[in-house]
């Protein structure tokens, strides 16, 4: 027997776009969206891994560079043509904390303009452009859910990651304004702010015992999060169980931001 609560957590017939769905939190979210009954479109720059995940969950992969508005617009159009509309947008793709100088994490005085632009383009402009192109289709469906993946960096400054922190702060503000602009059309926009999560993004850092120890002791639960612990919250926010949540900025951080 399906209980009322199980129904509220289900997404039958819904179409969900997951950006950055080829790996990490996005990959687990794509799996969970599919398990809850949604048709999933994975938009990622990593074609090989993205196609593998799409095959595994019976979804669709669209190669998309979130720094490129034309590619985002084409991905949204492809989703509508293939699946008839859009109900859910999980703006999750992001870069940072990588060894690549292209995404150099540094104080502003050491941040090359091209690194600032690359990080802001993918982490802030990309999600904004995805909203720009997806929202009209959500309006056509009579509503929808947007979930933005920010970071605890957006809640309290984390020194030395200036471009990343500024981009994630922008995501929080974007969430609030979209919640105001589109709530009356039935579109709920919410934001999750994960603490450190064990994915490829920070695995190299977590391999450093000193960094790992400093990180875990700063978290009341004394451990970093898992991709599933973030992805499950993103999926929850898309379901009818979260029907009255709009404009929320939700830390998912083991209590880090409670300090
Ligand atoms: N891992 C953490 O500690 C942590 C903490 C807080 C917030 N976040 C945020 O969570 C989100 C997901 O990160 P993750 O931890 O799963 O990292 P990840 O590196 O495992 O996954 C990121 C995904 O984004 C994709 N991607 C990167 N650049 C892209 C682009 N230009 N266009 C399209 N796709 C692109 C990658 O191919 C990958 O599939 C990011 O927005 C990140 O900033 C991560």
Short mmCIF file of C-alpha atoms and ligand atoms in Angstrom, two decimals:
data_model
loop_
_atom_site.label_atom_id
_atom_site.label_comp_id
_atom_site.label_asym_id
_atom_site.label_seq_id
_atom_site.Cartn_x
_atom_site.Cartn_y
_atom_site.Cartn_z
CA UNK A 1 0.00 0.00 0.00
CA UNK A 2 1.32 3.47 -0.89
CA UNK A 3 1.13 5.75 2.11
CA UNK A 4 0.19 9.43 1.83
CA UNK A 5 3.74 10.42 2.80
CA UNK A 6 5.23 8.19 0.08
CA UNK A 7 2.92 9.90 -2.43
CA UNK A 8 4.09 13.32 -1.24
CA UNK A 9 7.69 12.28 -1.87
CA UNK A 10 7.00 10.91 -5.37
CA UNK A 11 7.51 12.64 -8.71
CA UNK A 12 5.56 10.56 -11.25
CA UNK A 13 5.35 12.17 -14.70
CA UNK A 14 7.71 14.99 -13.77
CA UNK A 15 10.62 16.07 -15.96
CA UNK A 16 13.78 17.06 -14.08
CA UNK A 17 16.94 18.68 -15.42
CA UNK A 18 20.04 18.00 -13.33
CA UNK A 19 23.05 20.09 -14.29
CA UNK A 20 26.35 18.51 -13.32
CA UNK A 21 24.55 15.17 -13.16
CA UNK A 22 27.51 13.15 -14.41
CA UNK A 23 29.26 12.95 -11.04
CA UNK A 24 29.14 13.68 -7.33
CA UNK A 25 26.01 15.17 -5.81
CA UNK A 26 24.33 15.64 -9.20
CA UNK A 27 24.80 12.00 -10.16
CA UNK A 28 23.19 10.79 -6.92
CA UNK A 29 20.39 13.35 -7.32
CA UNK A 30 19.75 12.10 -10.87
CA UNK A 31 19.47 8.54 -9.53
CA UNK A 32 17.11 9.60 -6.73
CA UNK A 33 14.94 11.74 -9.03
CA UNK A 34 14.56 8.72 -11.34
CA UNK A 35 13.74 6.43 -8.40
CA UNK A 36 10.97 8.85 -7.35
CA UNK A 37 9.43 8.53 -10.83
CA UNK A 38 10.83 11.58 -12.66
CA UNK A 39 12.24 11.55 -16.18
CA UNK A 40 15.75 12.95 -15.83
CA UNK A 41 17.80 15.03 -18.26
CA UNK A 42 21.47 15.21 -17.35
CA UNK A 43 23.24 18.36 -18.53
CA UNK A 44 26.99 18.11 -18.07
CA UNK A 45 30.24 18.96 -19.77
CA UNK A 46 31.52 15.40 -19.20
CA UNK A 47 29.93 13.53 -22.12
CA UNK A 48 31.24 10.05 -21.28
CA UNK A 49 30.19 9.97 -17.61
CA UNK A 50 26.97 11.88 -18.32
CA UNK A 51 25.86 9.39 -20.98
CA UNK A 52 26.69 6.48 -18.67
CA UNK A 53 24.52 7.88 -15.86
CA UNK A 54 21.68 8.62 -18.29
CA UNK A 55 21.82 5.02 -19.59
CA UNK A 56 21.85 3.65 -16.07
CA UNK A 57 18.75 5.56 -14.93
CA UNK A 58 16.81 5.52 -18.22
CA UNK A 59 17.26 9.26 -18.69
CA UNK A 60 18.62 11.55 -21.39
CA UNK A 61 22.04 13.16 -21.59
CA UNK A 62 22.62 16.54 -23.24
CA UNK A 63 26.23 17.73 -23.48
CA UNK A 64 26.14 21.22 -21.99
CA UNK A 65 28.78 23.70 -20.91
CA UNK A 66 27.09 25.79 -18.24
CA UNK A 67 29.36 28.70 -19.16
CA UNK A 68 27.67 28.93 -22.57
CA UNK A 69 24.16 30.41 -22.74
CA UNK A 70 23.52 29.05 -26.26
CA UNK A 71 24.26 25.50 -25.07
CA UNK A 72 21.99 25.97 -22.03
CA UNK A 73 19.17 27.26 -24.25
CA UNK A 74 19.63 24.30 -26.62
CA UNK A 75 19.58 21.85 -23.68
CA UNK A 76 16.33 23.34 -22.38
CA UNK A 77 14.77 23.28 -25.88
CA UNK A 78 15.87 19.65 -26.35
CA UNK A 79 14.31 18.72 -22.99
CA UNK A 80 10.98 20.27 -23.97
CA UNK A 81 11.00 18.70 -27.45
CA UNK A 82 11.93 15.26 -26.13
CA UNK A 83 9.90 15.11 -22.92
CA UNK A 84 7.13 17.68 -23.41
CA UNK A 85 8.07 20.19 -20.72
CA UNK A 86 10.11 20.94 -17.60
CA UNK A 87 8.97 20.65 -13.98
CA UNK A 88 12.23 20.61 -12.02
CA UNK A 89 15.60 22.30 -12.46
CA UNK A 90 18.44 21.28 -10.15
CA UNK A 91 21.13 23.88 -10.76
CA UNK A 92 24.01 21.83 -9.41
CA UNK A 93 26.97 22.00 -11.81
CA UNK A 94 29.89 23.86 -10.31
CA UNK A 95 33.64 24.21 -10.20
CA UNK A 96 36.09 25.12 -7.52
CA UNK A 97 38.87 23.78 -5.32
CA UNK A 98 40.51 22.23 -8.37
CA UNK A 99 44.23 22.12 -9.07
CA UNK A 100 43.58 23.78 -12.43
CA UNK A 101 44.78 27.42 -12.61
CA UNK A 102 41.67 28.03 -14.72
CA UNK A 103 39.61 27.78 -11.53
CA UNK A 104 42.23 29.10 -9.13
CA UNK A 105 40.90 29.51 -5.59
CA UNK A 106 42.64 32.47 -4.06
CA UNK A 107 42.24 35.79 -2.29
CA UNK A 108 41.11 38.51 -4.68
CA UNK A 109 44.61 39.96 -4.89
CA UNK A 110 45.84 36.67 -6.39
CA UNK A 111 42.83 35.89 -8.58
CA UNK A 112 43.50 36.25 -12.31
CA UNK A 113 40.59 37.86 -14.16
CA UNK A 114 40.17 34.74 -16.27
CA UNK A 115 39.79 32.57 -13.15
CA UNK A 116 37.24 35.01 -11.70
CA UNK A 117 35.28 34.95 -14.97
CA UNK A 118 35.47 31.16 -15.39
CA UNK A 119 34.21 30.50 -11.85
CA UNK A 120 31.46 33.17 -12.00
CA UNK A 121 30.38 32.05 -15.50
CA UNK A 122 29.83 28.43 -14.47
CA UNK A 123 28.74 28.85 -10.85
CA UNK A 124 26.50 31.92 -11.13
CA UNK A 125 25.76 32.99 -14.70
CA UNK A 126 25.09 29.40 -15.81
CA UNK A 127 22.38 28.72 -13.19
CA UNK A 128 20.85 32.14 -13.89
CA UNK A 129 20.69 31.40 -17.63
CA UNK A 130 19.21 27.95 -16.97
CA UNK A 131 16.45 29.66 -14.96
CA UNK A 132 15.95 32.25 -17.71
CA UNK A 133 15.33 29.54 -20.31
CA UNK A 134 13.49 26.97 -18.14
CA UNK A 135 11.06 29.24 -16.27
CA UNK A 136 8.78 30.04 -19.25
CA UNK A 137 8.28 26.28 -19.73
CA UNK A 138 7.49 25.83 -16.02
CA UNK A 139 4.91 28.62 -16.31
CA UNK A 140 3.33 26.69 -19.20
CA UNK A 141 3.08 23.62 -16.92
CA UNK A 142 1.44 25.70 -14.18
CA UNK A 143 4.43 25.59 -11.83
CA UNK A 144 7.73 23.95 -11.04
CA UNK A 145 10.62 23.64 -8.64
CA UNK A 146 14.07 25.17 -8.93
CA UNK A 147 16.76 23.98 -6.54
CA UNK A 148 20.07 25.81 -6.55
CA UNK A 149 23.21 24.24 -5.10
CA UNK A 150 25.19 26.98 -3.33
CA UNK A 151 27.59 26.32 -0.41
CA UNK A 152 28.18 27.23 3.20
CA UNK A 153 30.64 29.71 1.67
CA UNK A 154 27.53 31.76 0.86
CA UNK A 155 26.46 31.86 4.52
CA UNK A 156 29.78 32.74 6.15
CA UNK A 157 32.93 33.85 4.42
CA UNK A 158 35.56 31.20 3.82
CA UNK A 159 38.85 32.95 3.33
CA UNK A 160 40.93 32.38 0.23
CA UNK A 161 38.14 31.30 -2.10
CA UNK A 162 36.94 34.73 -3.15
CA UNK A 163 35.49 34.10 -6.62
CA UNK A 164 33.79 30.86 -5.53
CA UNK A 165 32.36 32.52 -2.41
CA UNK A 166 31.10 35.53 -4.39
CA UNK A 167 29.44 33.24 -6.95
CA UNK A 168 27.73 31.17 -4.26
CA UNK A 169 26.57 34.36 -2.49
CA UNK A 170 25.05 35.40 -5.80
CA UNK A 171 23.21 32.07 -5.98
CA UNK A 172 21.60 32.76 -2.60
CA UNK A 173 20.44 36.20 -3.74
CA UNK A 174 19.23 34.79 -7.07
CA UNK A 175 17.22 32.19 -5.16
CA UNK A 176 15.47 34.87 -3.11
CA UNK A 177 14.57 37.08 -6.06
CA UNK A 178 13.28 34.15 -8.14
CA UNK A 179 11.14 33.02 -5.20
CA UNK A 180 9.58 36.50 -5.12
CA UNK A 181 9.20 36.86 -8.89
CA UNK A 182 7.71 33.44 -9.65
CA UNK A 183 5.99 32.17 -6.50
CA UNK A 184 2.60 33.38 -7.72
CA UNK A 185 3.06 31.28 -10.87
CA UNK A 186 3.56 28.16 -8.77
CA UNK A 187 7.33 28.03 -9.21
CA UNK A 188 9.18 27.43 -5.94
CA UNK A 189 12.86 28.35 -5.83
CA UNK A 190 15.03 27.10 -3.00
CA UNK A 191 18.71 26.81 -2.29
CA UNK A 192 20.81 24.26 -0.46
CA UNK A 193 24.09 25.25 1.14
CA UNK A 194 26.19 22.13 1.61
CA UNK A 195 29.16 21.95 3.92
CA UNK A 196 32.12 19.91 2.70
CA UNK A 197 30.98 16.85 0.78
CA UNK A 198 33.16 13.88 -0.15
CA UNK A 199 33.16 14.19 -3.95
CA UNK A 200 35.85 14.64 -6.60
CA UNK A 201 35.66 18.40 -5.98
CA UNK A 202 37.43 18.18 -2.62
CA UNK A 203 38.71 14.60 -2.40
CA UNK A 204 42.31 15.72 -2.97
CA UNK A 205 41.98 18.16 -0.08
CA UNK A 206 40.43 15.51 2.16
CA UNK A 207 43.40 13.24 1.43
CA UNK A 208 45.59 15.78 3.25
CA UNK A 209 45.43 14.66 6.92
CA UNK A 210 45.93 18.19 8.30
CA UNK A 211 43.20 19.68 6.10
CA UNK A 212 40.91 16.74 6.81
CA UNK A 213 41.36 17.07 10.55
CA UNK A 214 40.85 20.87 10.50
CA UNK A 215 37.74 20.41 8.39
CA UNK A 216 36.11 17.67 10.43
CA UNK A 217 36.79 19.28 13.80
CA UNK A 218 35.08 22.48 12.59
CA UNK A 219 31.85 20.54 11.98
CA UNK A 220 29.67 19.72 15.02
CA UNK A 221 28.93 16.25 13.57
CA UNK A 222 32.70 15.78 13.17
CA UNK A 223 32.56 14.46 9.60
CA UNK A 224 32.07 15.70 6.07
CA UNK A 225 28.81 14.97 4.24
CA UNK A 226 28.07 12.39 1.58
CA UNK A 227 26.70 13.12 -1.88
CA UNK A 228 23.50 11.29 -0.94
CA UNK A 229 22.97 13.48 2.14
CA UNK A 230 22.86 16.55 -0.13
CA UNK A 231 21.10 15.01 -3.13
CA UNK A 232 18.23 13.65 -1.04
CA UNK A 233 17.50 17.17 0.25
CA UNK A 234 17.50 18.56 -3.29
CA UNK A 235 15.02 15.89 -4.35
CA UNK A 236 12.84 16.49 -1.27
CA UNK A 237 12.63 20.21 -2.16
CA UNK A 238 11.26 19.26 -5.60
CA UNK A 239 8.48 17.05 -4.22
CA UNK A 240 4.94 17.91 -3.10
CA UNK A 241 6.19 17.27 0.47
CA UNK A 242 7.93 20.66 0.16
CA UNK A 243 4.93 22.38 -1.51
CA UNK A 244 4.99 25.44 0.79
CA UNK A 245 8.78 25.93 0.86
CA UNK A 246 9.79 28.84 -1.37
CA UNK A 247 12.85 31.06 -1.03
CA UNK A 248 14.50 28.90 1.63
CA UNK A 249 18.26 28.96 2.06
CA UNK A 250 18.91 25.60 3.68
CA UNK A 251 22.27 24.67 5.20
CA UNK A 252 23.05 20.95 4.87
CA UNK A 253 26.30 21.00 6.77
CA UNK A 254 26.30 18.82 9.88
CA UNK A 255 25.70 21.93 11.98
CA UNK A 256 28.70 24.00 10.74
CA UNK A 257 26.62 27.16 10.24
CA UNK A 258 24.96 26.83 13.67
CA UNK A 259 28.11 28.21 15.26
N1 LIG B 1 31.97 18.95 -2.71
C1 LIG B 1 31.83 19.93 -1.83
O1 LIG B 1 32.49 19.97 -0.78
C2 LIG B 1 30.81 21.01 -2.06
C3 LIG B 1 30.43 21.81 -0.97
C4 LIG B 1 29.47 22.81 -1.16
C5 LIG B 1 28.91 23.00 -2.41
N2 LIG B 1 29.29 22.22 -3.45
C6 LIG B 1 28.64 22.46 -4.74
O2 LIG B 1 27.94 21.30 -5.12
C7 LIG B 1 27.82 21.25 -6.54
C8 LIG B 1 28.19 19.85 -7.03
O3 LIG B 1 29.54 19.60 -6.74
P1 LIG B 1 30.13 18.14 -6.44
O4 LIG B 1 30.63 18.16 -5.06
O5 LIG B 1 29.13 17.11 -6.82
O6 LIG B 1 31.39 18.16 -7.42
P2 LIG B 1 31.86 17.18 -8.58
O7 LIG B 1 33.13 17.76 -9.07
O8 LIG B 1 31.84 15.77 -8.11
O9 LIG B 1 30.71 17.31 -9.70
C9 LIG B 1 30.55 18.49 -10.46
C10 LIG B 1 29.87 18.15 -11.78
O10 LIG B 1 29.70 19.38 -12.51
C11 LIG B 1 30.13 19.16 -13.85
N3 LIG B 1 30.61 20.40 -14.46
C12 LIG B 1 31.75 21.09 -14.17
N4 LIG B 1 31.86 22.15 -14.97
C13 LIG B 1 30.78 22.14 -15.79
C14 LIG B 1 30.33 22.99 -16.84
N5 LIG B 1 31.05 24.04 -17.25
N6 LIG B 1 29.18 22.67 -17.44
C15 LIG B 1 28.45 21.60 -17.07
N7 LIG B 1 28.82 20.76 -16.09
C16 LIG B 1 29.99 21.03 -15.47
C17 LIG B 1 31.25 18.14 -13.72
O11 LIG B 1 31.53 17.49 -14.96
C18 LIG B 1 30.67 17.20 -12.66
O12 LIG B 1 29.85 16.21 -13.23
C19 LIG B 1 28.71 22.37 -7.07
O13 LIG B 1 27.92 23.48 -7.43
C20 LIG B 1 29.59 22.70 -5.89
O14 LIG B 1 30.06 24.04 -5.92
C21 LIG B 1 30.24 21.23 -3.31
#
